[in-house]
Amino acid sequence: KSHSAAYALIAYQTAYLKTHYPAEFMAAVLSSDMDNTDKVVRFLHEAKNMGLTIRTPDINKSEWSFTTHDGEIVYGMGAIKGFGDSAAKIILDDRKKNGPFHNLVDFNQRNKVGSAAVNACIHAGMFDYTGIVRQELLQIAPLAMAAGKQVRKNTNQGMLFDMEIPVMPRAEFTPVDDEVRLAGERKVLGLYLTGHPYDRYRESLKNSLTAQLIEIAESAEQDTVENPQARNKYKHVSVAGLISDIDPRSNSK
């Protein structure tokens, strides 16, 4: 009975928070399991079904955990792969002390962050606010890092340098397909956030499909003898999926 009472109290409290503070509640839930990509995907799916907007990671707005801004959920730095807590601490401390980053060059002048972390930031969309597409930012990144290194070196030597907002260089590049951009996004987030390669087929296939893979996964968790409806609901389905990896197996027999 004591356990039932405790669980009931928690259920009432969480139901209240989810109803009256949906963005804050889902941000907290996402933060609690942000190192588990499968759970993050499910929680994001639920948040979208609740009508919430998920903002891409932003170098000027993201914290280590998932947070909210103007009623929207802001992706947390801690959920970005290849982006450690040491890099996040450097960025958050500098942002708190010196204000927002104006662009990628300004970011690299103010912070000594490795190329892997910088590329992860770009793939995740943390510099989308600059209006420069990610593929171009990736080409600019080595120049920005080199410029930042030189400025830090000059500063340490006590040399004078221009304190004005640095100008972003622009690169000549060939625009890439959205699928390439999304592949980079999935590489560092573990999921597709701003779109999906399937989107181009969604309209033409909508009348042929009877379920989504995430619905089947959620149903499998409820698949118990006491809940036969959940077990039988998806016996026969038509789904669409994307092959992301192939694991060849050989049979010697």
Coordinates of N, CA, C and O in Angstrom, one line a residue, residues 141-217:
A141 N 35.4 26.1 -41.8 CA 35.9 25.8 -40.4 C 37.4 25.8 -40.3 O 38.0 26.4 -39.3
P142 N 38.2 25.1 -41.2 CA 39.7 25.2 -41.0 C 40.3 26.6 -41.0 O 41.2 26.9 -40.3
L143 N 39.7 27.4 -41.9 CA 40.2 28.8 -42.0 C 39.8 29.6 -40.7 O 40.7 30.3 -40.1
A144 N 38.6 29.3 -40.2 CA 38.2 30.0 -38.9 C 39.0 29.5 -37.8 O 39.4 30.3 -36.9
M145 N 39.4 28.3 -37.7 CA 40.2 27.7 -36.6 C 41.6 28.3 -36.7 O 42.2 28.6 -35.6
A146 N 42.2 28.4 -37.9 CA 43.5 28.9 -38.0 C 43.6 30.4 -37.6 O 44.5 30.8 -37.0
A147 N 42.5 31.1 -38.0 CA 42.5 32.6 -37.7 C 42.3 32.7 -36.2 O 43.0 33.6 -35.6
G148 N 41.5 31.9 -35.6 CA 41.3 31.9 -34.1 C 42.6 31.6 -33.4 O 42.9 32.3 -32.4
K149 N 43.3 30.7 -33.9 CA 44.6 30.3 -33.2 C 45.6 31.4 -33.3 O 46.3 31.7 -32.3
Q150 N 45.6 32.1 -34.4 CA 46.6 33.2 -34.6 C 46.2 34.4 -33.7 O 47.1 35.0 -33.0
V151 N 44.9 34.7 -33.5 CA 44.5 35.8 -32.7 C 44.8 35.5 -31.2 O 45.3 36.3 -30.5
R152 N 44.6 34.2 -30.8 CA 44.9 33.8 -29.4 C 46.4 33.9 -29.2 O 46.8 34.4 -28.1
K153 N 47.2 33.6 -30.2 CA 48.6 33.7 -30.1 C 49.1 35.1 -29.9 O 49.9 35.5 -29.1
N154 N 48.5 36.0 -30.7 CA 48.8 37.4 -30.7 C 48.4 38.0 -29.3 O 49.1 38.9 -28.8
T155 N 47.3 37.6 -28.8 CA 46.8 38.1 -27.6 C 47.7 37.7 -26.4 O 48.0 38.5 -25.5
N156 N 48.2 36.5 -26.4 CA 49.1 36.0 -25.4 C 50.4 36.7 -25.4 O 51.1 36.9 -24.4
Q157 N 50.8 37.2 -26.6 CA 52.0 37.9 -26.7 C 51.9 39.4 -26.5 O 52.8 40.2 -26.5
G158 N 50.6 39.8 -26.1 CA 50.4 41.2 -25.8 C 50.3 42.1 -27.0 O 50.4 43.3 -26.9
M159 N 50.1 41.6 -28.2 CA 50.0 42.4 -29.4 C 48.6 42.9 -29.5 O 47.6 42.3 -29.1
L160 N 48.5 44.1 -30.2 CA 47.2 44.7 -30.4 C 46.5 44.0 -31.6 O 47.2 43.6 -32.5
F161 N 45.2 43.9 -31.5 CA 44.5 43.4 -32.6 C 43.1 44.0 -32.7 O 42.6 44.6 -31.7
D162 N 42.5 43.9 -33.8 CA 41.2 44.5 -34.1 C 40.1 43.8 -33.2 O 39.9 42.6 -33.3
M163 N 39.5 44.6 -32.4 CA 38.4 44.0 -31.5 C 37.1 44.0 -32.2 O 36.1 43.7 -31.5
E164 N 37.0 44.5 -33.4 CA 35.6 44.5 -34.0 C 35.2 43.1 -34.3 O 36.0 42.1 -34.3
I165 N 33.9 42.9 -34.6 CA 33.3 41.6 -34.9 C 34.0 41.1 -36.1 O 34.0 41.8 -37.2
P166 N 34.6 39.9 -36.1 CA 35.3 39.4 -37.3 C 34.3 39.0 -38.4 O 33.1 38.6 -38.1
V167 N 34.7 39.2 -39.6 CA 33.9 39.0 -40.8 C 34.1 37.5 -41.2 O 35.2 37.0 -41.2
M168 N 33.0 36.9 -41.5 CA 33.0 35.5 -41.9 C 33.5 35.4 -43.4 O 33.0 36.1 -44.3
P169 N 34.5 34.5 -43.7 CA 34.9 34.3 -45.0 C 33.8 33.5 -45.7 O 33.0 32.8 -45.1
R170 N 33.8 33.5 -47.0 CA 32.8 32.7 -47.7 C 33.5 31.8 -48.7 O 34.6 32.1 -49.2
A171 N 33.0 30.6 -48.9 CA 33.6 29.6 -49.7 C 32.8 29.3 -50.9 O 31.6 29.4 -51.0
E172 N 33.6 29.0 -52.0 CA 32.9 28.5 -53.2 C 32.6 27.0 -53.0 O 33.6 26.2 -52.9
F173 N 31.4 26.7 -53.1 CA 31.1 25.3 -52.9 C 29.9 24.9 -53.7 O 29.1 25.8 -54.1
T174 N 29.7 23.6 -53.9 CA 28.6 23.1 -54.7 C 27.5 22.7 -53.7 O 27.8 21.8 -52.8
P175 N 26.3 23.2 -53.7 CA 25.3 22.8 -52.8 C 25.0 21.3 -52.8 O 25.1 20.7 -53.9
V176 N 24.8 20.8 -51.7 CA 24.6 19.3 -51.6 C 23.2 19.0 -51.3 O 22.4 19.8 -50.9
D177 N 22.8 17.8 -51.6 CA 21.4 17.3 -51.4 C 21.1 17.3 -49.9 O 21.9 17.2 -49.0
D178 N 19.8 17.5 -49.6 CA 19.3 17.6 -48.2 C 19.7 16.3 -47.5 O 19.9 16.3 -46.3
E179 N 19.7 15.2 -48.2 CA 20.0 13.9 -47.6 C 21.4 13.9 -47.0 O 21.7 13.2 -46.0
V180 N 22.4 14.6 -47.7 CA 23.7 14.7 -47.1 C 23.8 15.5 -45.9 O 24.4 15.1 -44.9
R181 N 23.0 16.6 -45.9 CA 22.9 17.4 -44.6 C 22.3 16.6 -43.5 O 22.8 16.6 -42.4
L182 N 21.3 15.9 -43.8 CA 20.6 15.1 -42.8 C 21.5 14.0 -42.3 O 21.4 13.6 -41.1
A183 N 22.3 13.4 -43.2 CA 23.2 12.3 -42.7 C 24.2 12.8 -41.7 O 24.5 12.1 -40.7
G184 N 24.7 14.0 -41.9 CA 25.6 14.6 -40.9 C 24.9 14.9 -39.6 O 25.4 14.7 -38.5
E185 N 23.6 15.3 -39.7 CA 22.8 15.6 -38.5 C 22.6 14.3 -37.7 O 22.8 14.3 -36.5
R186 N 22.3 13.3 -38.4 CA 22.1 12.0 -37.7 C 23.4 11.4 -37.1 O 23.3 10.8 -36.1
K187 N 24.5 11.7 -37.8 CA 25.8 11.2 -37.3 C 26.1 11.8 -35.9 O 26.6 11.1 -35.0
V188 N 25.7 13.1 -35.6 CA 26.1 13.7 -34.3 C 24.9 13.7 -33.3 O 25.2 13.8 -32.1
L189 N 23.7 13.6 -33.8 CA 22.6 13.6 -32.9 C 22.0 12.2 -32.7 O 21.3 12.0 -31.7
G190 N 22.3 11.3 -33.6 CA 21.8 9.9 -33.5 C 20.4 9.9 -34.1 O 19.7 8.8 -34.0
L191 N 19.9 10.9 -34.7 CA 18.5 11.0 -35.2 C 18.4 12.1 -36.2 O 19.3 13.0 -36.3
Y192 N 17.3 12.1 -37.0 CA 17.0 13.2 -37.9 C 16.1 14.2 -37.2 O 15.1 13.8 -36.7
L193 N 16.6 15.5 -37.1 CA 15.8 16.5 -36.3 C 15.1 17.4 -37.2 O 13.9 17.8 -37.0
T194 N 15.7 18.0 -38.2 CA 15.1 19.0 -39.1 C 14.4 18.5 -40.3 O 13.9 19.3 -41.1
G195 N 14.4 17.2 -40.5 CA 13.8 16.6 -41.6 C 14.1 15.1 -41.6 O 14.7 14.6 -40.7
H196 N 13.7 14.4 -42.7 CA 14.0 13.0 -42.8 C 14.1 12.6 -44.3 O 13.3 13.2 -45.1
P197 N 15.0 11.7 -44.7 CA 15.1 11.3 -46.1 C 13.8 10.8 -46.6 O 13.5 10.8 -47.8
Y198 N 13.0 10.3 -45.7 CA 11.7 9.7 -46.1 C 10.7 10.7 -46.5 O 9.7 10.4 -47.2
D199 N 10.9 12.0 -46.1 CA 9.9 13.0 -46.4 C 9.4 13.1 -47.8 O 8.3 13.4 -48.1
R200 N 10.4 12.9 -48.7 CA 10.0 13.1 -50.2 C 9.1 12.0 -50.6 O 8.4 12.1 -51.7
Y201 N 9.0 10.9 -49.9 CA 8.1 9.8 -50.3 C 6.8 9.7 -49.4 O 5.9 8.9 -49.6
R202 N 6.8 10.6 -48.4 CA 5.7 10.5 -47.4 C 4.3 10.6 -48.0 O 3.4 9.8 -47.7
E203 N 4.1 11.6 -48.9 CA 2.8 11.8 -49.5 C 2.3 10.7 -50.3 O 1.2 10.2 -50.3
S204 N 3.3 10.1 -51.1 CA 2.9 9.1 -52.1 C 2.7 7.7 -51.4 O 2.0 6.9 -51.9
L205 N 3.2 7.5 -50.2 CA 3.1 6.3 -49.5 C 2.1 6.3 -48.4 O 1.8 5.2 -47.8
K206 N 1.5 7.4 -48.1 CA 0.7 7.5 -46.9 C -0.5 6.6 -46.9 O -1.0 6.1 -45.8
N207 N -1.1 6.3 -48.1 CA -2.2 5.5 -48.2 C -1.9 4.0 -48.2 O -2.8 3.1 -48.1
S208 N -0.6 3.7 -48.2 CA -0.2 2.3 -48.3 C 0.3 1.8 -47.0 O 0.5 0.5 -46.8
L209 N 0.6 2.7 -46.0 CA 1.1 2.3 -44.7 C 0.1 2.2 -43.6 O -0.9 2.9 -43.6
T210 N 0.3 1.3 -42.7 CA -0.7 1.1 -41.6 C -0.1 1.4 -40.3 O -0.8 1.4 -39.3
A211 N 1.2 1.6 -40.2 CA 1.8 1.9 -38.9 C 3.2 2.5 -39.1 O 3.7 2.5 -40.2
Q212 N 3.7 3.1 -38.0 CA 5.1 3.6 -38.0 C 5.9 2.7 -37.1 O 5.5 2.1 -36.2
L213 N 7.2 2.6 -37.4 CA 8.1 1.7 -36.7 C 8.1 2.1 -35.2 O 8.2 1.2 -34.4
I214 N 8.1 3.4 -34.9 CA 8.2 3.8 -33.5 C 6.9 3.3 -32.8 O 7.0 3.0 -31.6
E215 N 5.8 3.3 -33.4 CA 4.5 2.8 -32.8 C 4.6 1.3 -32.5 O 4.2 0.9 -31.4
I216 N 5.3 0.6 -33.4 CA 5.4 -0.9 -33.1 C 6.4 -1.1 -32.0 O 6.2 -2.0 -31.1
A217 N 7.5 -0.3 -31.9 CA 8.4 -0.4 -30.8 C 7.7 -0.2 -29.5 O 8.0 -0.9 -28.5

